[in-house]
PDB file of C-alpha atoms in Angstrom:
ATOM      1  CA  UNK E 276      28.885 -14.403 -21.823  1.00 58.00           C
ATOM      2  CA  UNK E 277      27.616 -11.852 -19.481  1.00 69.00           C
ATOM      3  CA  UNK E 278      29.521 -11.266 -16.203  1.00 84.00           C
ATOM      4  CA  UNK E 279      26.463 -10.680 -14.347  1.00 92.00           C
ATOM      5  CA  UNK E 280      23.415 -13.108 -14.859  1.00 94.00           C
ATOM      6  CA  UNK E 281      20.242 -12.262 -13.400  1.00 96.00           C
ATOM      7  CA  UNK E 282      17.326 -14.616 -12.789  1.00 96.00           C
ATOM      8  CA  UNK E 283      14.505 -14.830 -13.479  1.00 96.00           C
ATOM      9  CA  UNK E 284      14.712 -13.063 -16.948  1.00 95.00           C
ATOM     10  CA  UNK E 285      10.889 -12.581 -16.580  1.00 96.00           C
ATOM     11  CA  UNK E 286       8.357 -12.448 -13.690  1.00 96.00           C
ATOM     12  CA  UNK E 287       4.624 -11.878 -13.838  1.00 97.00           C
ATOM     13  CA  UNK E 288       2.950 -11.878 -10.440  1.00 96.00           C
ATOM     14  CA  UNK E 289      -0.213 -10.790  -8.715  1.00 97.00           C
ATOM     15  CA  UNK E 290      -0.464  -7.998  -6.457  1.00 97.00           C
ATOM     16  CA  UNK E 291       0.417  -8.688  -2.796  1.00 97.00           C
ATOM     17  CA  UNK E 292       2.780 -11.682  -3.781  1.00 97.00           C
ATOM     18  CA  UNK E 293       6.421 -11.972  -2.705  1.00 97.00           C
ATOM     19  CA  UNK E 294       9.259 -12.270  -5.140  1.00 97.00           C
ATOM     20  CA  UNK E 295      13.127 -12.695  -5.244  1.00 98.00           C
ATOM     21  CA  UNK E 296      15.550 -11.668  -7.967  1.00 98.00           C
ATOM     22  CA  UNK E 297      19.020 -13.093  -8.255  1.00 98.00           C
ATOM     23  CA  UNK E 298      22.204 -11.501  -9.528  1.00 97.00           C
ATOM     24  CA  UNK E 299      24.936 -13.927  -9.825  1.00 95.00           C
ATOM     25  CA  UNK E 300      28.532 -13.840 -11.044  1.00 94.00           C
ATOM     26  CA  UNK E 301      31.732 -15.947 -11.026  1.00 91.00           C
ATOM     27  CA  UNK E 302      33.642 -12.690 -10.532  1.00 90.00           C
ATOM     28  CA  UNK E 303      34.040 -10.590  -7.174  1.00 91.00           C
ATOM     29  CA  UNK E 304      32.706  -7.129  -7.320  1.00 91.00           C
ATOM     30  CA  UNK E 305      33.692  -4.181  -5.258  1.00 88.00           C
ATOM     31  CA  UNK E 306      30.076  -3.301  -4.689  1.00 90.00           C
ATOM     32  CA  UNK E 307      26.796  -3.916  -6.228  1.00 93.00           C
ATOM     33  CA  UNK E 308      23.852  -1.431  -7.125  1.00 94.00           C
ATOM     34  CA  UNK E 309      20.384  -2.220  -8.019  1.00 96.00           C
ATOM     35  CA  UNK E 310      18.523  -0.033 -10.357  1.00 96.00           C
ATOM     36  CA  UNK E 311      14.759  -0.084 -11.537  1.00 96.00           C
ATOM     37  CA  UNK E 312      14.003   1.012 -15.241  1.00 95.00           C
ATOM     38  CA  UNK E 313      10.491   1.976 -16.445  1.00 92.00           C
ATOM     39  CA  UNK E 314       9.650   2.044 -20.079  1.00 87.00           C
ATOM     40  CA  UNK E 315      11.040   4.974 -21.878  1.00 84.00           C
ATOM     41  CA  UNK E 316      13.136   6.027 -18.900  1.00 90.00           C
ATOM     42  CA  UNK E 317      16.534   5.713 -17.664  1.00 93.00           C
ATOM     43  CA  UNK E 318      17.620   3.242 -14.790  1.00 95.00           C
ATOM     44  CA  UNK E 319      17.098   4.726 -11.349  1.00 94.00           C
ATOM     45  CA  UNK E 320      19.369   3.841  -8.646  1.00 92.00           C
ATOM     46  CA  UNK E 321      17.783   1.987  -5.718  1.00 95.00           C
ATOM     47  CA  UNK E 322      20.519   0.898  -3.533  1.00 95.00           C
ATOM     48  CA  UNK E 323      24.296   0.248  -3.184  1.00 93.00           C
ATOM     49  CA  UNK E 324      25.459  -2.575  -1.095  1.00 94.00           C
ATOM     50  CA  UNK E 325      29.340  -2.553  -0.291  1.00 92.00           C
ATOM     51  CA  UNK E 326      30.229  -5.013   2.390  1.00 93.00           C
ATOM     52  CA  UNK E 327      30.059  -8.866   1.911  1.00 94.00           C
ATOM     53  CA  UNK E 328      26.892 -10.140   3.664  1.00 95.00           C
ATOM     54  CA  UNK E 329      25.457  -6.643   3.840  1.00 96.00           C
ATOM     55  CA  UNK E 330      21.698  -6.475   3.931  1.00 97.00           C
ATOM     56  CA  UNK E 331      19.785  -3.107   3.308  1.00 97.00           C
ATOM     57  CA  UNK E 332      16.070  -2.503   3.283  1.00 97.00           C
ATOM     58  CA  UNK E 333      14.082   0.003   1.422  1.00 95.00           C
ATOM     59  CA  UNK E 334      10.509  -0.184   2.581  1.00 95.00           C
ATOM     60  CA  UNK E 335       9.214  -3.413   1.039  1.00 97.00           C
ATOM     61  CA  UNK E 336      12.483  -4.153  -0.753  1.00 97.00           C
ATOM     62  CA  UNK E 337      15.248  -5.936   0.795  1.00 98.00           C
ATOM     63  CA  UNK E 338      18.773  -6.342  -0.769  1.00 98.00           C
ATOM     64  CA  UNK E 339      21.580  -8.571   0.171  1.00 97.00           C
ATOM     65  CA  UNK E 340      25.113  -8.773  -1.124  1.00 97.00           C
ATOM     66  CA  UNK E 341      26.538 -12.221  -1.023  1.00 96.00           C
ATOM     67  CA  UNK E 342      29.528 -13.077   1.569  1.00 95.00           C
ATOM     68  CA  UNK E 343      31.843 -13.443  -1.223  1.00 94.00           C
ATOM     69  CA  UNK E 344      30.831 -10.384  -3.088  1.00 94.00           C
ATOM     70  CA  UNK E 345      29.978 -12.575  -6.160  1.00 94.00           C
ATOM     71  CA  UNK E 346      26.185 -12.376  -5.989  1.00 95.00           C
ATOM     72  CA  UNK E 347      23.229 -10.231  -4.748  1.00 97.00           C
ATOM     73  CA  UNK E 348      19.525 -10.809  -4.379  1.00 97.00           C
ATOM     74  CA  UNK E 349      16.485  -8.506  -4.157  1.00 98.00           C
ATOM     75  CA  UNK E 350      13.344  -9.499  -2.233  1.00 98.00           C
ATOM     76  CA  UNK E 351      10.150  -7.670  -2.763  1.00 98.00           C
ATOM     77  CA  UNK E 352       7.399  -8.200  -0.070  1.00 98.00           C
ATOM     78  CA  UNK E 353       3.791  -7.598  -1.064  1.00 97.00           C
ATOM     79  CA  UNK E 354       4.498  -6.384  -4.543  1.00 97.00           C
ATOM     80  CA  UNK E 355       2.439  -3.565  -5.934  1.00 97.00           C
ATOM     81  CA  UNK E 356       1.681  -2.619  -9.523  1.00 96.00           C
ATOM     82  CA  UNK E 357       4.025   0.383  -9.073  1.00 95.00           C
ATOM     83  CA  UNK E 358       7.006  -2.130  -8.520  1.00 96.00           C
ATOM     84  CA  UNK E 359       6.635  -3.068 -12.271  1.00 96.00           C
ATOM     85  CA  UNK E 360       9.763  -2.601 -14.239  1.00 96.00           C
ATOM     86  CA  UNK E 361      13.063  -3.695 -15.478  1.00 96.00           C
ATOM     87  CA  UNK E 362      15.364  -4.377 -12.521  1.00 97.00           C
ATOM     88  CA  UNK E 363      19.093  -4.338 -13.189  1.00 97.00           C
ATOM     89  CA  UNK E 364      22.083  -5.072 -10.882  1.00 96.00           C
ATOM     90  CA  UNK E 365      25.445  -3.478 -11.588  1.00 93.00           C
ATOM     91  CA  UNK E 366      28.821  -3.046 -10.233  1.00 89.00           C
ATOM     92  CA  UNK E 367      32.523  -2.422 -10.616  1.00 84.00           C
ATOM     93  CA  UNK E 368      34.667  -5.473 -10.819  1.00 78.00           C
ATOM     94  CA  UNK E 369      36.714  -5.777  -7.665  1.00 74.00           C
ATOM     95  CA  UNK E 370      40.273  -4.449  -8.664  1.00 74.00           C
ATOM     96  CA  UNK E 371      38.984  -2.750 -11.524  1.00 70.00           C
ATOM     97  CA  UNK E 372      38.054   0.791 -12.172  1.00 69.00           C
ATOM     98  CA  UNK E 373      35.212   1.856  -9.736  1.00 69.00           C
ATOM     99  CA  UNK E 374      33.824   3.991 -12.567  1.00 73.00           C
ATOM    100  CA  UNK E 375      33.201   1.096 -15.065  1.00 80.00           C
ATOM    101  CA  UNK E 376      29.940  -0.498 -14.082  1.00 86.00           C
ATOM    102  CA  UNK E 377      28.960  -3.891 -15.497  1.00 89.00           C
ATOM    103  CA  UNK E 378      25.200  -4.267 -15.770  1.00 92.00           C
ATOM    104  CA  UNK E 379      23.314  -7.594 -15.506  1.00 94.00           C
ATOM    105  CA  UNK E 380      21.052  -9.173 -17.966  1.00 92.00           C
ATOM    106  CA  UNK E 381      17.992  -7.596 -16.313  1.00 94.00           C
ATOM    107  CA  UNK E 382      14.689  -9.049 -14.699  1.00 96.00           C
ATOM    108  CA  UNK E 383      11.491  -7.673 -16.183  1.00 96.00           C
ATOM    109  CA  UNK E 384       8.854  -7.621 -13.442  1.00 97.00           C
ATOM    110  CA  UNK E 385       5.093  -7.177 -14.147  1.00 97.00           C
ATOM    111  CA  UNK E 386       3.018  -6.972 -11.075  1.00 97.00           C
ATOM    112  CA  UNK E 387      -0.754  -7.521 -12.118  1.00 96.00           C
ATOM    113  CA  UNK E 388      -3.457  -5.662  -9.939  1.00 94.00           C
TER     114      UNK E 388
ATOM    115  CA  UNK F 244      13.798  13.542 -12.275  1.00 82.00           C
ATOM    116  CA  UNK F 245      17.500  12.607 -12.117  1.00 86.00           C
ATOM    117  CA  UNK F 246      18.792  16.075 -12.994  1.00 93.00           C
ATOM    118  CA  UNK F 247      20.366  14.668 -16.101  1.00 96.00           C
ATOM    119  CA  UNK F 248      19.040  15.894 -19.408  1.00 97.00           C
ATOM    120  CA  UNK F 249      19.202  14.320 -22.759  1.00 98.00           C
ATOM    121  CA  UNK F 250      18.358  15.463 -26.335  1.00 97.00           C
ATOM    122  CA  UNK F 251      16.744  14.628 -28.688  1.00 97.00           C
ATOM    123  CA  UNK F 252      14.306  12.113 -27.021  1.00 96.00           C
ATOM    124  CA  UNK F 253      13.865  10.255 -30.480  1.00 97.00           C
ATOM    125  CA  UNK F 254      16.185  10.172 -33.524  1.00 97.00           C
ATOM    126  CA  UNK F 255      15.214   8.456 -36.866  1.00 97.00           C
ATOM    127  CA  UNK F 256      17.724   8.445 -39.560  1.00 97.00           C
ATOM    128  CA  UNK F 257      19.181   6.247 -42.468  1.00 97.00           C
ATOM    129  CA  UNK F 258      22.062   3.972 -42.762  1.00 97.00           C
ATOM    130  CA  UNK F 259      25.283   5.832 -43.370  1.00 97.00           C
ATOM    131  CA  UNK F 260      24.385   8.869 -41.686  1.00 97.00           C
ATOM    132  CA  UNK F 261      25.898  10.794 -38.748  1.00 98.00           C
ATOM    133  CA  UNK F 262      23.926  11.875 -35.646  1.00 98.00           C
ATOM    134  CA  UNK F 263      25.062  13.746 -32.478  1.00 98.00           C
ATOM    135  CA  UNK F 264      23.289  13.004 -29.030  1.00 98.00           C
ATOM    136  CA  UNK F 265      23.660  15.630 -26.304  1.00 98.00           C
ATOM    137  CA  UNK F 266      23.770  15.336 -22.480  1.00 98.00           C
ATOM    138  CA  UNK F 267      23.907  17.616 -19.696  1.00 98.00           C
ATOM    139  CA  UNK F 268      24.765  16.131 -16.292  1.00 97.00           C
ATOM    140  CA  UNK F 269      23.472  17.070 -12.845  1.00 96.00           C
ATOM    141  CA  UNK F 270      24.632  20.209 -11.428  1.00 94.00           C
ATOM    142  CA  UNK F 271      28.141  19.569  -9.872  1.00 91.00           C
ATOM    143  CA  UNK F 272      28.706  16.412 -11.516  1.00 94.00           C
ATOM    144  CA  UNK F 273      32.115  16.214 -13.362  1.00 94.00           C
ATOM    145  CA  UNK F 274      31.848  12.859 -14.815  1.00 94.00           C
ATOM    146  CA  UNK F 275      29.622  11.829 -17.689  1.00 96.00           C
ATOM    147  CA  UNK F 276      29.000   8.240 -18.997  1.00 95.00           C
ATOM    148  CA  UNK F 277      27.527   7.000 -22.184  1.00 97.00           C
ATOM    149  CA  UNK F 278      25.838   3.752 -22.512  1.00 96.00           C
ATOM    150  CA  UNK F 279      24.034   1.878 -25.201  1.00 96.00           C
ATOM    151  CA  UNK F 280      20.901  -0.443 -24.374  1.00 94.00           C
ATOM    152  CA  UNK F 281      19.714  -2.967 -26.864  1.00 90.00           C
ATOM    153  CA  UNK F 282      17.603  -6.027 -26.638  1.00 82.00           C
ATOM    154  CA  UNK F 283      20.229  -8.532 -27.175  1.00 80.00           C
ATOM    155  CA  UNK F 284      23.195  -6.859 -25.598  1.00 81.00           C
ATOM    156  CA  UNK F 285      21.372  -5.242 -22.565  1.00 86.00           C
ATOM    157  CA  UNK F 286      23.013  -2.123 -21.051  1.00 90.00           C
ATOM    158  CA  UNK F 287      26.681  -1.570 -22.262  1.00 92.00           C
ATOM    159  CA  UNK F 288      29.109   1.062 -21.104  1.00 91.00           C
ATOM    160  CA  UNK F 289      30.616   2.988 -23.947  1.00 94.00           C
ATOM    161  CA  UNK F 290      32.870   5.770 -22.608  1.00 94.00           C
ATOM    162  CA  UNK F 291      33.409   8.016 -19.570  1.00 93.00           C
ATOM    163  CA  UNK F 292      34.658  11.515 -19.561  1.00 94.00           C
ATOM    164  CA  UNK F 293      35.749  13.591 -16.332  1.00 93.00           C
ATOM    165  CA  UNK F 294      36.133  17.296 -16.340  1.00 93.00           C
ATOM    166  CA  UNK F 295      36.485  17.300 -20.214  1.00 94.00           C
ATOM    167  CA  UNK F 296      38.922  14.466 -20.324  1.00 94.00           C
ATOM    168  CA  UNK F 297      38.273  10.946 -21.463  1.00 94.00           C
ATOM    169  CA  UNK F 298      38.672   8.566 -18.467  1.00 90.00           C
ATOM    170  CA  UNK F 299      37.588   5.059 -19.464  1.00 89.00           C
ATOM    171  CA  UNK F 300      36.474   3.287 -22.487  1.00 90.00           C
ATOM    172  CA  UNK F 301      34.144   0.347 -22.697  1.00 89.00           C
ATOM    173  CA  UNK F 302      32.694  -1.356 -25.763  1.00 82.00           C
ATOM    174  CA  UNK F 303      32.625   1.661 -28.057  1.00 93.00           C
ATOM    175  CA  UNK F 304      33.032   1.288 -31.802  1.00 95.00           C
ATOM    176  CA  UNK F 305      35.548   3.393 -33.715  1.00 96.00           C
ATOM    177  CA  UNK F 306      32.584   4.834 -35.681  1.00 97.00           C
ATOM    178  CA  UNK F 307      31.456   6.376 -32.386  1.00 97.00           C
ATOM    179  CA  UNK F 308      33.215   9.282 -30.530  1.00 97.00           C
ATOM    180  CA  UNK F 309      32.399  11.601 -27.656  1.00 97.00           C
ATOM    181  CA  UNK F 310      33.589  14.776 -25.935  1.00 97.00           C
ATOM    182  CA  UNK F 311      32.825  16.775 -23.093  1.00 97.00           C
ATOM    183  CA  UNK F 312      32.712  20.447 -23.082  1.00 97.00           C
ATOM    184  CA  UNK F 313      34.010  23.146 -20.526  1.00 96.00           C
ATOM    185  CA  UNK F 314      30.530  23.670 -19.369  1.00 95.00           C
ATOM    186  CA  UNK F 315      30.433  19.776 -18.758  1.00 96.00           C
ATOM    187  CA  UNK F 316      27.834  18.912 -21.270  1.00 97.00           C
ATOM    188  CA  UNK F 317      28.784  16.047 -23.572  1.00 98.00           C
ATOM    189  CA  UNK F 318      27.876  14.839 -26.973  1.00 98.00           C
ATOM    190  CA  UNK F 319      28.100  11.394 -28.433  1.00 98.00           C
ATOM    191  CA  UNK F 320      28.619  11.195 -32.284  1.00 98.00           C
ATOM    192  CA  UNK F 321      27.735   8.221 -34.230  1.00 98.00           C
ATOM    193  CA  UNK F 322      28.724   7.918 -37.717  1.00 97.00           C
ATOM    194  CA  UNK F 323      28.293   5.778 -40.748  1.00 97.00           C
ATOM    195  CA  UNK F 324      25.361   4.430 -39.018  1.00 97.00           C
ATOM    196  CA  UNK F 325      24.109   0.694 -39.346  1.00 97.00           C
ATOM    197  CA  UNK F 326      21.024  -1.063 -38.700  1.00 96.00           C
ATOM    198  CA  UNK F 327      22.562  -2.577 -35.646  1.00 94.00           C
ATOM    199  CA  UNK F 328      23.240   0.877 -33.984  1.00 96.00           C
ATOM    200  CA  UNK F 329      19.439   1.189 -33.350  1.00 96.00           C
ATOM    201  CA  UNK F 330      19.193   1.244 -29.572  1.00 96.00           C
ATOM    202  CA  UNK F 331      18.637   3.405 -26.533  1.00 96.00           C
ATOM    203  CA  UNK F 332      21.538   5.714 -25.560  1.00 98.00           C
ATOM    204  CA  UNK F 333      21.823   6.924 -22.093  1.00 97.00           C
ATOM    205  CA  UNK F 334      23.845   9.398 -20.514  1.00 97.00           C
ATOM    206  CA  UNK F 335      24.696   9.164 -16.790  1.00 95.00           C
ATOM    207  CA  UNK F 336      26.559  11.578 -14.429  1.00 95.00           C
ATOM    208  CA  UNK F 337      28.104  11.161 -11.106  1.00 91.00           C
ATOM    209  CA  UNK F 338      30.067  12.865  -8.210  1.00 86.00           C
ATOM    210  CA  UNK F 339      31.457   9.758  -6.634  1.00 74.00           C
ATOM    211  CA  UNK F 340      32.013   7.685  -9.688  1.00 65.00           C
ATOM    212  CA  UNK F 341      30.327   4.774  -8.120  1.00 69.00           C
ATOM    213  CA  UNK F 342      26.792   5.984  -8.021  1.00 82.00           C
ATOM    214  CA  UNK F 343      25.612   7.016 -11.480  1.00 89.00           C
ATOM    215  CA  UNK F 344      22.448   9.007 -12.263  1.00 92.00           C
ATOM    216  CA  UNK F 345      20.841   8.249 -15.737  1.00 95.00           C
ATOM    217  CA  UNK F 346      19.085  10.636 -17.948  1.00 96.00           C
ATOM    218  CA  UNK F 347      15.836   9.634 -19.885  1.00 95.00           C
ATOM    219  CA  UNK F 348      17.745   8.433 -22.986  1.00 96.00           C
ATOM    220  CA  UNK F 349      17.604   8.995 -26.736  1.00 97.00           C
ATOM    221  CA  UNK F 350      15.930   6.239 -28.730  1.00 96.00           C
ATOM    222  CA  UNK F 351      17.778   6.011 -32.108  1.00 97.00           C
ATOM    223  CA  UNK F 352      16.244   4.315 -35.074  1.00 97.00           C
ATOM    224  CA  UNK F 353      18.339   3.566 -38.000  1.00 97.00           C
ATOM    225  CA  UNK F 354      16.316   2.677 -41.134  1.00 96.00           C
TER     226      UNK F 354
END
């Protein structure tokens, strides 16, 4: 059983569409991070959310941390082919070591031109 | 470019063999983390070193070991390789511990 479940697992959309990716857990996390990984590359950190209810925006990407710090979402507005990749959420468990990141199951996004 | 380097990029070997993967962290980062990424298990934390000392262990098999050297580069040693060890192995480094920067990975194929 994965501690961090992401949905959907796969998503194929047309350029210009909006989408939301979810990251859910029954456990509380100290913070949550979102990474994007492209084929043949390592994950690249996009954002870290720390406070319950926090919303962060990175250009067309909006990240939200749930009030109870058990879930997070990533919303992409007007998706572009460059957004294609594997999106991973990750975080340290609340009360656990901050250096031990637990990664989500991943969402593979394909944006068609 | 994250500033983390890993060698080799690809590695093909046979079952029962031993291999060593190498990682150089970003300049100034004292922590190095090793991860394994496979299709069925996703990205799994293996082990962390901080300034030469083991700091945390995850799902690392006894056949696997790691070390961090005085110049802060790290090596992950995988022995008695099995088919199921085929995966991408990533190294990450950090200064804060919470935000980690990943290298490009080593793709290991065990035949």
